[in-house]
Amino acid sequence: MGAGVEATSEETRARFERAKTSLERAPARTTRPNAAFVAPGERIPGVEHGDFLRGHGTRAIATASTTDETEETLVATTAGVVERVNKLVSVRALKSRYVPETGDVVLGKVTNVSGKRWILDINARQNGVLQLSAVHLPGNVQRRRNDVDELNMRTLYAEGDIVSSEVQSVYSDGAAALHTRSLKYGRLKRGQLVRVTANLVRRLPQHFHRLEMDEFHDSVATGTHDVEILLGCNGYIWVGAPSAATAPRETELRREPNDAIDDLNEAYGDKVPLPQRENISRVALAVRALAELFLPISPPAVMDVFKVSKEWGVAVQDMLGQGFLTRILEREVDKRVEAYEQGK
Amino acid sequence: MGGDRAYARDGVADDCREDGRGRATRRALRMAIGVVPNANGSCAVTLGETSCVAAVRCDVTAIEAWEASDVGAIVLRVDASSIATTRAGRAAAVGETLRRRLESVVAGRERGVSDASGRASGSGVDAWDGGGIDLRSLCVRPGRARWTLAVDAVCACDRGSMLDALSVAVRGALADTKIPKVSLVGVGSDGEGGELEIDDDPDACTRVDVSRCGVVATTTKIGKHGVVDATDEEEACAEASMSVGVDRDGMVCGEFTTGGETLDRGTADAMRKLSCRVGVELIEAMDAFLATAVAANKIDEDEDGRVMVVRVRK
């Protein structure tokens, strides 16, 4: 790469298309085997005789019937998955903005600091709101509700900062109220943000992970090359050097609860050593490669792509090339077939 | 400054950018020509995730009395929809800025030729003489008819270095352009009247010579270093950036700086030098691709209606 125009020869393209087709035909690795995909204009299966309530992403059309009375059926208006709640039928789009739900872990970028609150871009239809009353001050000091307190807001989170938080509640108009009242949440440093479609990140019991890299390095101190990955439900994914967000238990014990998230970083200084930086880039590119192929993003999946890219000797900057993506697709097909064979 | 920006800046200093590239490495460039079937020439370009398409449409137009009599014209239009780009400002204004910059680099290089009195000479159409495209080759009949190449460029997705990708697309589309053979018949003895015969025979078509046409290479200053082909994230934490239009010989044919920081002369020189080097590499890579792609590009052999007759308006 970098040297010439990347060959988009018929051969590579054909191989990529072939891998995509075989993935479509591979046994699905889903918990809902009868989930139906629909394209815009396609009739939604299993909806008959007007026995439905029309939800988002659908449109009712009259169909020709044998009798005089017209019958209605539903067609999809977006490409997505059919969802049913009793009689309500809706189509959830494959690519959409994030829809906040209470308790979701989200990452946001501070766009504005206004009186008593921060405004965060969280990839939703509306900006997220982080109230000054919804954060813990460093050192767990009690907040004094005065003007000085509001004036000092920027020392906590300033414009452009990336903040991990949780959705506290959702307003009636769909906007999210966030909070960072936990040791895990706060300003993120020493890492990079990867933006993907929100639907690729599933809601998991644990969204903050530390990927261990010891097997790839023969360093004296273990864990010095580790990479942490914070999966925001809104499709913002943080890949960086380990911080308090993913600190092991013993470190946590030494710390005062509700300390600022930064002071573990301070111990390292703000610098990131080069080998670790390369790991971070590789993990970030693994996330982007998965997103490019529209495969779900989970820590094991990311780690798997990371490992094979190292095994195959693929340079970090070539990880979005069609050659590597094709091999990842083919591997995914093999894995699904294997899982299916074992399940039988 | 956000934690990610400080990290990005340190990475640039360590020659290890967020996507694993070095400072002077550009992203993967993919090109395809002939992608728009009803255009005379077209080119789709993706540079990393940045992508755009350019298409050229050739038309014979009459040369009016007040216009230069022996040159054709290139009309450029850039569509930067707000869906594709996150740049601040109205989409139309963004597109216009990109268009102006592209026009000066790709279509017509206005060389700063100064005459004896030191005044810069040449303005208007005549100054296109020394341009990247020889506009005289686009003249059908002096004083009567000329070719007007309408170049439409559309930004599909702006993930940084849009201008660079657009310049490659426009140059590629021009290289792909097949100008039909035209002959003027039935001209009266007084030099008036007559009809144009446009021969659509693919073998009779001529190509636009793009060998002197430039591309844009942008160097972005982050911290103390310049990086080429910045992503949109990198552009967000840049202090300044310099886009240099450069031709095959490494000659500068346009230069634009953006960003709040004033560049001192040493920095500007270093950035220009880096841009020129990368630009020449880009053109070499591009020309290697075009040489094979243009030769392999099949033109559909439609026998019907190959010769088209157009009455000259005059």
Coordinates of C-alpha atoms in Angstrom, one line a residue, chain A residues 19-164:
Chain A
A19 CA -17.0 -14.9 0.4
K20 CA -20.0 -12.6 1.0
T21 CA -22.4 -14.9 -0.8
S22 CA -21.1 -17.9 1.2
L23 CA -21.5 -15.9 4.4
E24 CA -25.1 -15.2 3.5
R25 CA -25.7 -18.9 2.9
A26 CA -23.8 -20.0 6.0
P27 CA -25.9 -21.1 9.0
A28 CA -26.7 -18.1 11.1
R29 CA -25.1 -17.7 14.5
T30 CA -28.0 -16.0 16.0
T31 CA -30.1 -16.5 19.1
R32 CA -33.2 -15.8 17.1
P33 CA -33.2 -18.2 14.2
N34 CA -36.4 -17.1 12.7
A35 CA -35.6 -13.4 12.6
A36 CA -36.7 -12.1 9.2
F37 CA -34.7 -9.6 7.1
V38 CA -36.6 -7.4 4.8
A39 CA -35.7 -4.9 2.1
P40 CA -37.7 -1.7 1.4
G41 CA -40.9 -2.6 -0.4
E42 CA -40.8 -6.2 0.6
R43 CA -43.9 -7.7 2.1
I44 CA -43.4 -8.6 5.8
P45 CA -43.8 -12.3 6.2
G46 CA -46.4 -13.7 8.5
V47 CA -48.6 -10.7 8.5
E48 CA -52.1 -11.6 7.3
H49 CA -55.7 -10.5 7.4
G50 CA -55.2 -7.1 8.9
D51 CA -54.3 -8.7 12.2
F52 CA -51.5 -6.3 13.1
L53 CA -50.6 -2.9 14.4
R54 CA -48.4 -0.9 12.1
G55 CA -45.1 0.1 13.7
H56 CA -42.0 2.0 12.6
G57 CA -40.4 1.1 9.4
T58 CA -43.6 -0.3 7.9
R59 CA -46.4 0.8 5.6
A60 CA -49.8 -0.7 5.2
I61 CA -50.9 -1.3 1.6
A62 CA -54.2 -2.6 0.3
T63 CA -54.0 -5.9 -1.5
A64 CA -56.4 -7.3 -4.0
S65 CA -58.8 -9.7 -2.4
T66 CA -61.3 -12.1 -3.7
T67 CA -64.2 -10.4 -1.9
D68 CA -65.2 -6.8 -2.2
E69 CA -63.7 -5.7 1.0
T70 CA -60.0 -4.7 0.7
E71 CA -57.4 -6.4 2.8
E72 CA -54.3 -4.7 4.1
T73 CA -50.8 -6.0 4.4
L74 CA -47.6 -4.6 5.6
V75 CA -44.5 -3.7 3.5
A76 CA -41.2 -2.6 4.9
T77 CA -40.0 1.0 4.3
T78 CA -36.4 0.4 5.6
A79 CA -34.0 -2.4 5.3
G80 CA -33.8 -4.2 8.6
V81 CA -35.0 -6.9 10.9
V82 CA -38.7 -7.5 11.6
E83 CA -39.6 -7.1 15.3
R84 CA -42.9 -8.2 16.8
V85 CA -44.4 -7.3 20.1
N86 CA -47.8 -8.9 20.3
K87 CA -49.7 -7.4 17.4
L88 CA -47.3 -4.6 16.8
V89 CA -45.0 -5.2 13.8
S90 CA -42.1 -2.9 13.2
V91 CA -38.8 -3.0 11.2
R92 CA -35.6 -2.0 13.0
A93 CA -33.2 -0.5 10.5
L94 CA -29.8 -2.1 10.1
K95 CA -28.1 1.2 10.1
S96 CA -29.5 3.9 12.2
R97 CA -28.7 6.4 14.9
Y98 CA -28.4 5.2 18.4
V99 CA -31.6 5.0 20.4
P100 CA -30.8 5.5 24.1
E101 CA -32.1 3.2 26.7
T102 CA -31.7 3.6 30.5
G103 CA -28.6 1.8 31.8
D104 CA -26.7 1.8 28.5
V105 CA -23.0 2.5 28.6
V106 CA -22.3 5.2 26.1
L107 CA -19.2 7.2 25.0
G108 CA -19.7 10.8 24.1
K109 CA -17.7 13.8 22.9
V110 CA -18.3 17.0 24.7
T111 CA -19.5 19.6 22.2
N112 CA -20.7 22.3 24.5
V113 CA -20.3 23.4 28.2
S114 CA -23.4 25.4 29.2
G115 CA -24.7 26.4 32.5
K116 CA -24.8 23.4 34.9
R117 CA -24.5 20.9 32.2
W118 CA -22.4 19.4 29.4
I119 CA -23.8 18.6 26.0
L120 CA -22.4 15.5 24.5
D121 CA -22.5 14.1 21.0
I122 CA -23.6 10.5 21.5
N123 CA -24.5 9.5 18.0
A124 CA -28.2 9.7 18.8
R125 CA -30.8 11.8 17.2
Q126 CA -30.3 14.4 19.9
N127 CA -27.4 15.3 22.0
G128 CA -26.9 13.7 25.4
V129 CA -27.1 15.9 28.5
L130 CA -24.7 15.5 31.4
Q131 CA -25.9 17.5 34.4
L132 CA -23.3 18.9 36.8
S133 CA -25.3 17.2 39.5
A134 CA -24.8 13.8 37.8
V135 CA -21.0 13.7 38.1
H136 CA -18.7 13.0 41.1
L137 CA -16.1 15.6 41.8
P138 CA -12.4 14.4 42.1
G139 CA -11.6 13.1 45.5
N140 CA -15.2 12.5 46.2
V141 CA -15.6 16.0 47.6
Q142 CA -19.0 17.4 48.3
R143 CA -20.2 19.8 45.6
R144 CA -21.0 23.3 46.7
R145 CA -23.8 24.7 44.6
N146 CA -22.4 28.1 43.8
D147 CA -21.2 30.0 40.8
V148 CA -17.6 29.0 41.2
D149 CA -18.6 25.5 40.9
E150 CA -20.2 26.2 37.5
L151 CA -17.3 28.2 36.4
N152 CA -14.9 25.3 37.1
M153 CA -16.8 22.8 34.9
R154 CA -14.2 22.9 32.2
T155 CA -11.6 21.5 34.5
L156 CA -13.6 18.3 34.7
Y157 CA -14.7 17.9 31.1
A158 CA -13.9 20.4 28.4
E159 CA -15.0 20.7 24.8
G160 CA -13.6 17.9 22.7
D161 CA -13.1 15.6 25.6
I162 CA -14.3 12.0 25.2
V163 CA -16.3 10.9 28.2
S164 CA -17.6 7.5 29.1

